[in-house]
Short mmCIF file of C-alpha atoms in Angstrom, two decimals:
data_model
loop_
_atom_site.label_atom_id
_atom_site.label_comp_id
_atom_site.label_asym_id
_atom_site.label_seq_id
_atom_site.Cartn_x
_atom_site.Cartn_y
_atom_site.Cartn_z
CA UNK A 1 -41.80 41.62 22.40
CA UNK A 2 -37.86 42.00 21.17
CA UNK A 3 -37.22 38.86 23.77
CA UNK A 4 -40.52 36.59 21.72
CA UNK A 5 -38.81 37.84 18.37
CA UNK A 6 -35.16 36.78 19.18
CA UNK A 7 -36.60 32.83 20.24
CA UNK A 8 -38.79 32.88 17.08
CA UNK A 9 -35.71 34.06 14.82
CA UNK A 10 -33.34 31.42 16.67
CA UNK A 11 -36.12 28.30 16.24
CA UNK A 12 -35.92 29.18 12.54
CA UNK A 13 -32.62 28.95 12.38
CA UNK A 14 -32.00 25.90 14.16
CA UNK A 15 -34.88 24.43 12.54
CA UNK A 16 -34.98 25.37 9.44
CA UNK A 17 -36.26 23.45 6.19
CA UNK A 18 -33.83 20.54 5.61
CA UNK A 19 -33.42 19.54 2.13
CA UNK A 20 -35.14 15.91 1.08
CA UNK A 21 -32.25 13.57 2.15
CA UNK A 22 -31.77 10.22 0.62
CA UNK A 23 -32.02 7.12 3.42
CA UNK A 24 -28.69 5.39 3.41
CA UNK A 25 -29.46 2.00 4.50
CA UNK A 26 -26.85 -0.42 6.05
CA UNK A 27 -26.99 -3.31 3.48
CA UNK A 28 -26.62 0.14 0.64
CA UNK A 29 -23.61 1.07 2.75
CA UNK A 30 -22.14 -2.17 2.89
CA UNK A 31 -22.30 -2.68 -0.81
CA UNK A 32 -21.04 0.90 -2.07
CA UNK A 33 -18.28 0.09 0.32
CA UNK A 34 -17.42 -3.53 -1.68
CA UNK A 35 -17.38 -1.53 -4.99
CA UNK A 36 -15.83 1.95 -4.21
CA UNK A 37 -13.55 1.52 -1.01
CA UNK A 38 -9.77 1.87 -2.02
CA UNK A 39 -8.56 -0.61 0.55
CA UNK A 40 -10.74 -3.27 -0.94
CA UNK A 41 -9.60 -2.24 -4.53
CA UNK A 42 -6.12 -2.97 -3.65
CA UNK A 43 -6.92 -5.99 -1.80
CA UNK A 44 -8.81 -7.70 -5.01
CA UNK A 45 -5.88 -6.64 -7.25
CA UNK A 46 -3.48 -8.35 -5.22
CA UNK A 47 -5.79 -11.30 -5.19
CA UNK A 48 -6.32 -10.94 -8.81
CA UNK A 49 -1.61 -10.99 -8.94
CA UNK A 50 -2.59 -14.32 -6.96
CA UNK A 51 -5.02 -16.20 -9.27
CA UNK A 52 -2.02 -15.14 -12.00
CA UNK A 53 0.59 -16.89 -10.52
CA UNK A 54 -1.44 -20.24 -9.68
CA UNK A 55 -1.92 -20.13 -13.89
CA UNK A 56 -0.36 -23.12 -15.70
CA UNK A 57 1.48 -20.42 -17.46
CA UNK A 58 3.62 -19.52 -14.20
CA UNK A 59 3.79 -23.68 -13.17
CA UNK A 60 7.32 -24.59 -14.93
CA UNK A 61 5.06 -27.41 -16.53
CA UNK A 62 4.61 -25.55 -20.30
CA UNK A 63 7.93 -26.16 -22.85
CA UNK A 64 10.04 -23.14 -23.70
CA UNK A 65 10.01 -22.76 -27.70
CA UNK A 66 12.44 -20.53 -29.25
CA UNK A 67 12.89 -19.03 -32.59
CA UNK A 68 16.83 -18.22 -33.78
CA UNK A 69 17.84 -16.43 -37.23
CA UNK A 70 21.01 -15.25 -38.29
CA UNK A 71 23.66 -14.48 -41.20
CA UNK A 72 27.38 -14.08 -40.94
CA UNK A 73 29.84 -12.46 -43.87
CA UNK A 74 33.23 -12.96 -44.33
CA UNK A 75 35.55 -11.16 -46.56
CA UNK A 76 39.20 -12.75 -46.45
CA UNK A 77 42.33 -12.97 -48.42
CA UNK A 78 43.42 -16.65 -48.79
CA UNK A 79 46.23 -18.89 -49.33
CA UNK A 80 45.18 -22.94 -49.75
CA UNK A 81 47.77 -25.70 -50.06
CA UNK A 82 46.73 -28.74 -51.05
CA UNK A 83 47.54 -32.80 -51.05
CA UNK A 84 49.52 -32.54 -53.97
CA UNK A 85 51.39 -28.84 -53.39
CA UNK A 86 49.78 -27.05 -55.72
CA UNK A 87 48.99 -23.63 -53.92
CA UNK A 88 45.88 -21.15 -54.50
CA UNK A 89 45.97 -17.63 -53.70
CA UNK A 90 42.40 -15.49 -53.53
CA UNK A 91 42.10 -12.14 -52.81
CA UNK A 92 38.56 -10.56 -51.35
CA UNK A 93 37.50 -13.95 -50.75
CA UNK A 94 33.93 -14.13 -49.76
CA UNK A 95 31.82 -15.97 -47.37
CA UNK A 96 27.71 -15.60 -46.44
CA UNK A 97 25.76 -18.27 -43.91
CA UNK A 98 22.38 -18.12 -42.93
CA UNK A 99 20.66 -19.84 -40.62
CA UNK A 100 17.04 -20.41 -39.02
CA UNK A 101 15.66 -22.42 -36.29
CA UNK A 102 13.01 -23.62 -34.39
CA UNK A 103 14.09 -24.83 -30.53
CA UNK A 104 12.13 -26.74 -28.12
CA UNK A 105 13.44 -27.88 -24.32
CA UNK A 106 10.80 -29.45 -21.95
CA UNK A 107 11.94 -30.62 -18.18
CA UNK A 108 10.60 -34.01 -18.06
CA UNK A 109 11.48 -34.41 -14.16
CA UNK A 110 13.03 -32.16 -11.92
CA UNK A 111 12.95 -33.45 -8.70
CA UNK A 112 9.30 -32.94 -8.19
CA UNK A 113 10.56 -29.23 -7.08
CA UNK A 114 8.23 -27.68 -9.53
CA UNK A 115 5.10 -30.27 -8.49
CA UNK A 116 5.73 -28.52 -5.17
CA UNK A 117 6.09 -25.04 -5.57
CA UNK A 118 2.87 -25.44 -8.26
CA UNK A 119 0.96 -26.50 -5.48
CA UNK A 120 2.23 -24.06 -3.35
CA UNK A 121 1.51 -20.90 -5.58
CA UNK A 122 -2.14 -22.32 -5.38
CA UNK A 123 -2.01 -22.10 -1.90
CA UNK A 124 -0.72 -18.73 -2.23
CA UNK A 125 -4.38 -17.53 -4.12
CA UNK A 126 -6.20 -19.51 -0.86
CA UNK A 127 -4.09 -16.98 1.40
CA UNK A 128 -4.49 -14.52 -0.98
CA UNK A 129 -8.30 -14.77 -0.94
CA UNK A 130 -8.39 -14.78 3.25
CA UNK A 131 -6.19 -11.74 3.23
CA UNK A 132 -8.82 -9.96 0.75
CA UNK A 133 -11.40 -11.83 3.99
CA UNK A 134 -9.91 -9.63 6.23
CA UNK A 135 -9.47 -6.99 4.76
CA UNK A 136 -13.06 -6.91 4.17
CA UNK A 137 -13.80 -7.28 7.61
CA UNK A 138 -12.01 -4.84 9.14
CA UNK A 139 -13.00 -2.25 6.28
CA UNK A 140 -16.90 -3.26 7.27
CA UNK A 141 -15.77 -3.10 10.78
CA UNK A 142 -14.53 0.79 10.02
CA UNK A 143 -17.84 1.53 8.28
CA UNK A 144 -20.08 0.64 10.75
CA UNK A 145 -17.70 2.13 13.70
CA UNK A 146 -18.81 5.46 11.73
CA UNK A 147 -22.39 4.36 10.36
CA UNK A 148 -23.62 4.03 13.62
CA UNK A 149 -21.63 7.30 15.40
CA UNK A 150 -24.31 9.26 12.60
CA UNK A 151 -26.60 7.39 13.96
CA UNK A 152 -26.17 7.69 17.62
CA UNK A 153 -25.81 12.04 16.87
CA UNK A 154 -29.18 12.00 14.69
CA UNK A 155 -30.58 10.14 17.78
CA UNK A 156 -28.88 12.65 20.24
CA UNK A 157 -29.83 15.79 17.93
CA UNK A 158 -33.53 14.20 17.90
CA UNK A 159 -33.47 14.33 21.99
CA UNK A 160 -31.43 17.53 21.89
CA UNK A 161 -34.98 19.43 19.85
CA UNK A 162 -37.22 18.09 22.29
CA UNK A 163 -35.13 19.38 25.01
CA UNK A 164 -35.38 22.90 23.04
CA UNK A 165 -38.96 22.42 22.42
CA UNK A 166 -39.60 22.60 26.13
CA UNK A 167 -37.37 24.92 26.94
CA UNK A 168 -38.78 27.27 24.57
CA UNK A 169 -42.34 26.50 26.38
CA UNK A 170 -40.94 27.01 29.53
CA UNK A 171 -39.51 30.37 28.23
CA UNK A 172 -43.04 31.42 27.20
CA UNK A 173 -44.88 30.56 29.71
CA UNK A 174 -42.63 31.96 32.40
CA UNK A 175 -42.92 35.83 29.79
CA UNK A 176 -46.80 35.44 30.81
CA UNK A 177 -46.32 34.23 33.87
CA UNK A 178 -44.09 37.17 34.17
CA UNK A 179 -46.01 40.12 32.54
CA UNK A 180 -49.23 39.04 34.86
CA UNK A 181 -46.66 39.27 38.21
CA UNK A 182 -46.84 36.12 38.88
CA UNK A 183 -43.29 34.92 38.66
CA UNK A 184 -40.24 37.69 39.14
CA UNK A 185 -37.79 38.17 36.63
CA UNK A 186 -35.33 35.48 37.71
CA UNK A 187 -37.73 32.26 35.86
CA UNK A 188 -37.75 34.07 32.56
CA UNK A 189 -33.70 35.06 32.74
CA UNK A 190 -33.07 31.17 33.74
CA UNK A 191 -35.49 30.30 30.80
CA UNK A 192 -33.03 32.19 28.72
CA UNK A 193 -30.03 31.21 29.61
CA UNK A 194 -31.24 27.73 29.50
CA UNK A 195 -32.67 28.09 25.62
CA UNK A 196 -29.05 29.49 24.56
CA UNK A 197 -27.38 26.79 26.63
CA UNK A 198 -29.95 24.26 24.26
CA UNK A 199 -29.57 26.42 21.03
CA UNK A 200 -26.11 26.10 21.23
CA UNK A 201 -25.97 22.11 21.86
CA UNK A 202 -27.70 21.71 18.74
CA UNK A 203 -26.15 23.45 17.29
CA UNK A 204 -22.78 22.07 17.34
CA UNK A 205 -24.27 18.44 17.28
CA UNK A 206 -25.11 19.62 13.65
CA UNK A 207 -22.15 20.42 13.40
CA UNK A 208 -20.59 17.01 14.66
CA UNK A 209 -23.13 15.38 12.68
CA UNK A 210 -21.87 16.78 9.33
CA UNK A 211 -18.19 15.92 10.16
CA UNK A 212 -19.10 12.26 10.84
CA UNK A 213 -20.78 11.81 7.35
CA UNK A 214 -18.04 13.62 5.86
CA UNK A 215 -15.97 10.40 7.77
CA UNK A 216 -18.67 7.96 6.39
CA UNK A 217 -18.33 9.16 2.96
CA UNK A 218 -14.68 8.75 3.08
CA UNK A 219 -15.16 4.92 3.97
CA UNK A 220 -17.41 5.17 1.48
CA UNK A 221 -15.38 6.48 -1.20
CA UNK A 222 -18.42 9.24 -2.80
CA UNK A 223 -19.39 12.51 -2.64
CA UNK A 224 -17.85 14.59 0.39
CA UNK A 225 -20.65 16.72 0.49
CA UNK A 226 -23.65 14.24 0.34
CA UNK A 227 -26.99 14.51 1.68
CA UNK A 228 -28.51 11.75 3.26
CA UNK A 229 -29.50 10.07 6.69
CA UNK A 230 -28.67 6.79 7.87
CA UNK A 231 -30.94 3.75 9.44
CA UNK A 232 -31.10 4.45 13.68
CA UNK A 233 -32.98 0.92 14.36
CA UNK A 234 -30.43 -1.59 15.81
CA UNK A 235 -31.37 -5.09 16.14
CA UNK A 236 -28.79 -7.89 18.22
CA UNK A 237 -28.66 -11.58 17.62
CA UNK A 238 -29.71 -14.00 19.82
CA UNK A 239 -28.01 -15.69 22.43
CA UNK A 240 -27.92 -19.15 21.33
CA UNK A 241 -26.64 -17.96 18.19
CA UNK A 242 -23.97 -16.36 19.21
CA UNK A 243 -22.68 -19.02 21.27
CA UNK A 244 -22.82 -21.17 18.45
CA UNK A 245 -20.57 -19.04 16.63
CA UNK A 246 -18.26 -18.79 19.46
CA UNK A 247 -17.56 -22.49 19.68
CA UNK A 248 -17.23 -22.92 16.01
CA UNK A 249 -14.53 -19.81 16.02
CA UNK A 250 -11.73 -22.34 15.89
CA UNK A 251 -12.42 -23.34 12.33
CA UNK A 252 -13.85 -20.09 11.17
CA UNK A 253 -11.55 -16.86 12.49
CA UNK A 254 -9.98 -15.70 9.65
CA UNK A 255 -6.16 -15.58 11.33
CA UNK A 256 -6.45 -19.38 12.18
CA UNK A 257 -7.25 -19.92 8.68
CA UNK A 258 -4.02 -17.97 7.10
CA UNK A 259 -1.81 -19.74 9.70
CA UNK A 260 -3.03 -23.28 8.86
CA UNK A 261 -2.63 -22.26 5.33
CA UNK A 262 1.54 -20.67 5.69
CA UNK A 263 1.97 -23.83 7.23
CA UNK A 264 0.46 -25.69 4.29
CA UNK A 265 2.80 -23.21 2.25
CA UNK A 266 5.73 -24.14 4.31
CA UNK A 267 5.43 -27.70 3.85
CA UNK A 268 5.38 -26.93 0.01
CA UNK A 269 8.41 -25.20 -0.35
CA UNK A 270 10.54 -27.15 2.18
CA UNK A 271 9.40 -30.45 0.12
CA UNK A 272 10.16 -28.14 -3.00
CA UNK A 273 13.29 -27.80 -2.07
CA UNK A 274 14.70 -31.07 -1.23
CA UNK A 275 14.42 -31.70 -5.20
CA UNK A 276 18.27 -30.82 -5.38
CA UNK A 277 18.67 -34.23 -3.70
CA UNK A 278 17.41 -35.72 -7.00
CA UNK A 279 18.69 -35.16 -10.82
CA UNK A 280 16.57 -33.54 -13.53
CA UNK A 281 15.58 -34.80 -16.94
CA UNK A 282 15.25 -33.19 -19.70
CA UNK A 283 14.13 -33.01 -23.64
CA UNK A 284 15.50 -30.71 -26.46
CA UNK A 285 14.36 -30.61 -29.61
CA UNK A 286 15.11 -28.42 -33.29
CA UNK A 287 14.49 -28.08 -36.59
CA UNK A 288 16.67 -25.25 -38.15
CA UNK A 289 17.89 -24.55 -41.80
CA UNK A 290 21.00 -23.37 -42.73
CA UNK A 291 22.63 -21.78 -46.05
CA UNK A 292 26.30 -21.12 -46.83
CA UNK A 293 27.88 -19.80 -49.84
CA UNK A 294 32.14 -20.19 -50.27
CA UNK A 295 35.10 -18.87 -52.24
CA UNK A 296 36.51 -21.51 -54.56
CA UNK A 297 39.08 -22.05 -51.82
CA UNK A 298 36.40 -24.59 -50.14
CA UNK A 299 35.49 -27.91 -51.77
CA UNK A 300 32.03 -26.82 -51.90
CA UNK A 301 30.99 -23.85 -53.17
CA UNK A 302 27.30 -23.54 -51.64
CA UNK A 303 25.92 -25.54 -49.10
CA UNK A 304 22.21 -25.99 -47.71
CA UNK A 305 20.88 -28.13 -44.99
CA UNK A 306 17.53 -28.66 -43.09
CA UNK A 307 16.31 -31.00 -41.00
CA UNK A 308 15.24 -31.80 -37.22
CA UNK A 309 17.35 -33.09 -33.86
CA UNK A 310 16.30 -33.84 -30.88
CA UNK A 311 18.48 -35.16 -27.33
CA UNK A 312 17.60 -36.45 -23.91
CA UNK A 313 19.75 -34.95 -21.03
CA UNK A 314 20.18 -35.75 -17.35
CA UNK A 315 20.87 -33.52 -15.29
CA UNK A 316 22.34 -34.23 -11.68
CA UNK A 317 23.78 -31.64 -9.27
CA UNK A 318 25.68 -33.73 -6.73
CA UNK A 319 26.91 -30.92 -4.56
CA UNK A 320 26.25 -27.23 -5.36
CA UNK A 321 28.91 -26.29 -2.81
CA UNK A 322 26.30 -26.75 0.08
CA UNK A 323 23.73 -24.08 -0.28
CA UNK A 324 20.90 -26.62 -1.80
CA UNK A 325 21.12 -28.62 1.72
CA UNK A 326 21.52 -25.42 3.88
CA UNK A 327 18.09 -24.27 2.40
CA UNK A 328 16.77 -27.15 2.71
CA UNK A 329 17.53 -27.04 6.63
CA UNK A 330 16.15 -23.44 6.65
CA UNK A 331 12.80 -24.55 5.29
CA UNK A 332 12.49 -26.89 7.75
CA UNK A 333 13.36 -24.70 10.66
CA UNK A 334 10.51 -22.18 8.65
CA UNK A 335 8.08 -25.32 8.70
CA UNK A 336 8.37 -25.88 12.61
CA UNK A 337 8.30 -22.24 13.22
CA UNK A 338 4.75 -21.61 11.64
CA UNK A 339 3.36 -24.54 13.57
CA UNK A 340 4.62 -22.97 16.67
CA UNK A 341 2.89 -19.25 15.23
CA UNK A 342 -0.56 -21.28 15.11
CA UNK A 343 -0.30 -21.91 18.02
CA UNK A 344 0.32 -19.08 19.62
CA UNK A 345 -2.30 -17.44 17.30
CA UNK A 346 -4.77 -20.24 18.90
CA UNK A 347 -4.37 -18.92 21.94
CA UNK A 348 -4.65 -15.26 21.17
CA UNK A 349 -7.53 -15.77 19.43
CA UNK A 350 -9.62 -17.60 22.40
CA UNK A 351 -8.22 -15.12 24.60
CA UNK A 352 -9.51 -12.09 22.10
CA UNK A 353 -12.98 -14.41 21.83
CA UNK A 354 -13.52 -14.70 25.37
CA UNK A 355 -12.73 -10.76 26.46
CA UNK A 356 -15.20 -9.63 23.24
CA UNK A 357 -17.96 -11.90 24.23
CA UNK A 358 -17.69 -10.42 27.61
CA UNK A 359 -17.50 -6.88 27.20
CA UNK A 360 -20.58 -7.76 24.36
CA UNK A 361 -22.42 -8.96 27.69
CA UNK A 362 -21.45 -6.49 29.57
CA UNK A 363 -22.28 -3.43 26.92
CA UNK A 364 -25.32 -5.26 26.17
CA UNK A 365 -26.42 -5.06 30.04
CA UNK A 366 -25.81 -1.45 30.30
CA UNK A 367 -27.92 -1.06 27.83
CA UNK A 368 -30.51 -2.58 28.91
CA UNK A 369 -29.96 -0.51 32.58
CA UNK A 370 -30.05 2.70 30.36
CA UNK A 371 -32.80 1.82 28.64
CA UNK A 372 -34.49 1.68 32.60
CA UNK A 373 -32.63 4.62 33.60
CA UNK A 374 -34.61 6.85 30.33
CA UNK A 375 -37.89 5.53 31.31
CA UNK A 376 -37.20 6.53 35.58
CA UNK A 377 -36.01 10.05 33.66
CA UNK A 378 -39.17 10.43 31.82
CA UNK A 379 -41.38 9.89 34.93
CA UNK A 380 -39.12 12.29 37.39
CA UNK A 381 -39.34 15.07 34.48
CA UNK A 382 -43.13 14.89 33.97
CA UNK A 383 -43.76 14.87 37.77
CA UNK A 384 -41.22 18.09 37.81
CA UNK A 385 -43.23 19.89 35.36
CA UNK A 386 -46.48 19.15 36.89
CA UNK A 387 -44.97 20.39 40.48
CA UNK A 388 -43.09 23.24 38.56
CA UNK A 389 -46.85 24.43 37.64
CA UNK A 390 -48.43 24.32 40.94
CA UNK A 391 -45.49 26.32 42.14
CA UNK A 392 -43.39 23.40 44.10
CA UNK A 393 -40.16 23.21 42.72
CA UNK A 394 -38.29 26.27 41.26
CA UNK A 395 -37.18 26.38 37.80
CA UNK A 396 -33.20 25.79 38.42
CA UNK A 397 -35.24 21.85 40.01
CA UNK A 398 -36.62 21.72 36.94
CA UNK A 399 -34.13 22.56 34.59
CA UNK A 400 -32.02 19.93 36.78
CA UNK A 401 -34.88 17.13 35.85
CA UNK A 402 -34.54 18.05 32.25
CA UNK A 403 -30.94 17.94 32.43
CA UNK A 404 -31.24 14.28 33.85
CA UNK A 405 -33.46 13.39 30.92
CA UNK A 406 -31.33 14.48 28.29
CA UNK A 407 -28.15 12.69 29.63
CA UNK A 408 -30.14 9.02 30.14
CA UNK A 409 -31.50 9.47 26.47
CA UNK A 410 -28.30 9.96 24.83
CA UNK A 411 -25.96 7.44 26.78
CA UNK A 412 -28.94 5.03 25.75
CA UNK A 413 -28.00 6.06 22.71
CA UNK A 414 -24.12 6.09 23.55
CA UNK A 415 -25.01 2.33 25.26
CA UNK A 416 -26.77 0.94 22.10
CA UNK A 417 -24.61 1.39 19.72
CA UNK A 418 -21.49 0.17 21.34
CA UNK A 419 -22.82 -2.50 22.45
CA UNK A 420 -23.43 -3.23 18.41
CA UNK A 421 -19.95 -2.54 17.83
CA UNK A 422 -18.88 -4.81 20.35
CA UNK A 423 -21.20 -7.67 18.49
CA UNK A 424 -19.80 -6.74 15.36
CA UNK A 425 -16.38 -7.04 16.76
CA UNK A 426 -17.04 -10.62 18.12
CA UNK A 427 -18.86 -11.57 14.80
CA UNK A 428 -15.81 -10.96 13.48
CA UNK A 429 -13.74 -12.84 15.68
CA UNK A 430 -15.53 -16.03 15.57
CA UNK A 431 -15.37 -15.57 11.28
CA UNK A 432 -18.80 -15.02 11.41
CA UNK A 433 -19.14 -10.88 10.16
CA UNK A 434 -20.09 -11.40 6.63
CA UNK A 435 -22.50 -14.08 7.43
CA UNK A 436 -25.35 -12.13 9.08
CA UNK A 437 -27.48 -9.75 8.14
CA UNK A 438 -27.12 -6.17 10.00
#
C-alpha cells in the first residue's frame, strides 16, 4: 500500500496541472525578435547614422552662410599735424565702429572630389543596409538555433511521459502479479528502480526545458519568466527549390553583396581623390553695414556704409608637398585589394555553399533512417510486452526494449531539427533566409 502511495504522490508531482500557456508561433517569434532584439536595435541605428550622411546636408553641395557683428572703442590721446603745420592736440580722444554682415561662399567646382565622395556616402547607406541584412540573419539564425532546442525537449519530455506511463503500468501490474505469487520480488524492485530512473529524466528535462526558454526569451528580448510553448511541426523545402537557390547564391549571399559594394566604395574615393590634380572654384558673397564715429582729429567725424560685394576665386594646389598624390596611390592599391577580397570571398562562399548543402543532405537522410529506426522500435517494444505477459522475456528484456524506444524517438527528434538548422543555415548562405516562410 505505502509502495502504490509513493507512485501516486510522484505522478502528481511530475504531472501536475500546468498553467494555460500561450502558443509561441515561429512567424510571432520572428517578429518580436525584429522589434525587441538589441542587436537589431543597434544595427537600424547605425543604418539610420547611414541614411544621415547620404543627406544633401552632409554632400559639400549646400553654401555656407555666415552672420558677423561687432564694435570696437578706442580711447586715445592725440597729436595731428597737418599740410600747413598747424598742430592739434586732443586728450581722451574717442573712437566707436560697428559693424554687421551677412557672408556667403559656395564651391562652384572642386575637382569633382565632392561629386565622388557624395556618391560614395550613398553607397555607404547600401552597405549600411546589407550589414543591418546580416545582422538580421544571423540574429534569426540564433533564434531558431534555440526555438527549435524547446522544441526538440517538449518533444523528448512528451516521449519521456509515455515512457513513465508504462513504467508505472508495469510497476502495477508486476505489485499484483506479485501479491498473487506469481512473479518474486525481483519484477516489482526492477519496476522501481526503473520508475525513479524515468521520474528523474523528466524531471530534469523540465528542468532543461525551462533554461532553454529562459535562452529564447533572451533572443527575444521579454519576460525572463514567461509561460508559453512553442510550434513542434517542422516542414523542409523542396528539392528543386533549393537547388534553385543554390545556383542563384552568387548574386544573392549577403557577403558577395558588401564586397561588390566596398569595391564600388573604393572606386569612389580613389576617383575622389585624384581631384587635387585639378583647381577649385569658388564664389563669395556679402552684404555688411558698418558705423564709425571719430574725434575731431579725423576729417570725418561719423561715418556709415552699407552695401553688398561679391568675388570669384580659383583655387589651384599645384603641389601640397606630395601627400595629395601619395593618397591617391594608396586608394588605388585599396581599389585592387578589394577586388582581390571578392574574390577570395567567392570562393569561400561556394566552398561554405557546397559543405551546407551536403551536410543538409546528409542530416536530412538520417532523419529519414530515424524516422525508420522509431517505427522498427515501436514494433520490437509491443512484441516485448506481449512476450513479457506470457512469461517469455524477463523484465530487465523488457526494460531493454523500452530503453531502445525511447532513444530512436528522441534522436528523431535530435535528427529533425538539425537537419532544419542545417536548411536554415544554407538558406542563409544562398541569401535566401528571409525569403521563405518557416
Amino acid at each position: 500500500m505505502r509502495l502504490k502511495l509513493k507512485v501516486l504522490l510522484l505522478a502528481l508531482f511530475i504531472f501536475g496541472s500546468i498553467p494555460a500557456q500561450e502558443i509561441l508561433t515561429k512567424q510571432d517569434a520572428i517578429e518580436e525578435t525584429l522589434q525587441n532584439n538589441f542587436g537589431i536595435e543597434i544595427a537600424n541605428n547605425d543604418l539610420e547614422i547611414a541614411d544621415n550622411n547620404k543627406s544633401i546636408l552632409n554632400s559639400g553641395y549646400l553654401p555656407s552662410l555666415t552672420g558677423l557683428a561687432g564694435a570696437n572703442y578706442n580711447l586715445e590721446d592725440q597729436e595731428v599735424t597737418f599740410n600747413d603745420g598747424s598742430t592739434s592736440i586732443v586728450n581722451g580722444a574717442e573712437t566707436t565702429q560697428y559693424n554687421a554682415s551677412l557672408n556667403l561662399n559656395y564651391t562652384l567646382f572642386d575637382g569633382l572630389g565632392r561629386w565622388y565622395d557624395y556618391k560614395s556616402l550613398k553607397e555607404s547607406y547600401n552597405l549600411g543596409e546589407l550589414q543591418a541584412r546580416q545582422t538580421i540573419e544571423t540574429t534569426i539564425l540564433q533564434l531558431f538555433s534555440v526555438y527549435y532546442e524547446v522544441a526538440r525537449i517538449t518533444e523528448n519530455i512528451e516521449v519521456l511521459k509515455q515512457t513513465f506511463e508504462n513504467t508505472k503500468t508495469r510497476l502495477k501490474r508486476a505489485g499484483y502479479a506479485f501479491d498473487y505469487g506469481q512473479v518474486n520480488k525481483l519484477e516489482v524492485l526492477n519496476a522501481e528502480v526503473d520508475i525513479v530512473t524515468d521520474s528523474i529524466n523528466l524531471l530534469n528535462a523540465r528542468q532543461q526545458l525551462r533554461n532553454t526558454k529562459r535562452d529564447l526569451t533572451v533572443v527575444l528580448n521579454s519576460d525572463l519568466e514567461r509561460n508559453f510553448a512553442v510550434d513542434t511541426i517542422v516542414a523542409f523545402i523542396g528539392e528543386l527549390q533549393i537547388e534553385t537557390f543554390i545556383q542563384k547564391a552568387d548574386t544573392n549571399n549577403v557577403r558577395l553583396l558588401q564586397a561588390r559594394k566596398n569595391i564600388t566604395i573604393s572606386d569612389y574615393n580613389y576617383k575622389a581623390s585624384k581631384s587635387v590634380y585639378l583647381p577649385s572654384v569658388g564664389l563669395n558673397g556679402s552684404y555688411g553695414w558698418n558705423k564709425g564715429e571719430f574725434p575731431v582729429t579725423s576729417f570725418a567725424s561719423s561715418r556709415t556704409t552699407t552695401g553688398f560685394a561679391a568675388g570669384l576665386s580659383l583655387t589651384w594646389d599645384l603641389f601640397d608637398g606630395g601627400s595629395g598624390i601619395t593618397n591617391v596611390k594608396n586608394l588605388r592599391i585599396q581599389k585592387d585589394t578589394q577586388q582581390l577580397l571578392l574574390k577570395q570571398i567567392e570562393n569561400e562562399v561556394k566552398r561554405d555553399v557546397a559543405n551546407s548543402n551536403d551536410a543538409y543532405q546528409n542530416r536530412l537522410e538520417v532523419f529519414r533512417l530515424q524516422e525508420q529506426n522509431v517505427v522498427t522500435a515501436s514494433n520490437n517494444y509491443e512484441r516485448s510486452q506481449e512476450r513479457y505477459k506470457l512469461g517469455q522475456i524477463t523484465s530487465v528484456e523488457l526494460r531493454q526494449a523500452q530503453i531502445n524506444l525511447l532513444n530512436a524517438k528522441t534522436n528523431k527528434n535530435l535528427a529533425k531539427y538539425e537537419a532544419k538548422l542545417a536548411e536554415l543555415e544554407l538558406l542563409q548562405l544562398t541569401g535566401q533566409l528571409l525569403n521563405v516562410d518557416f
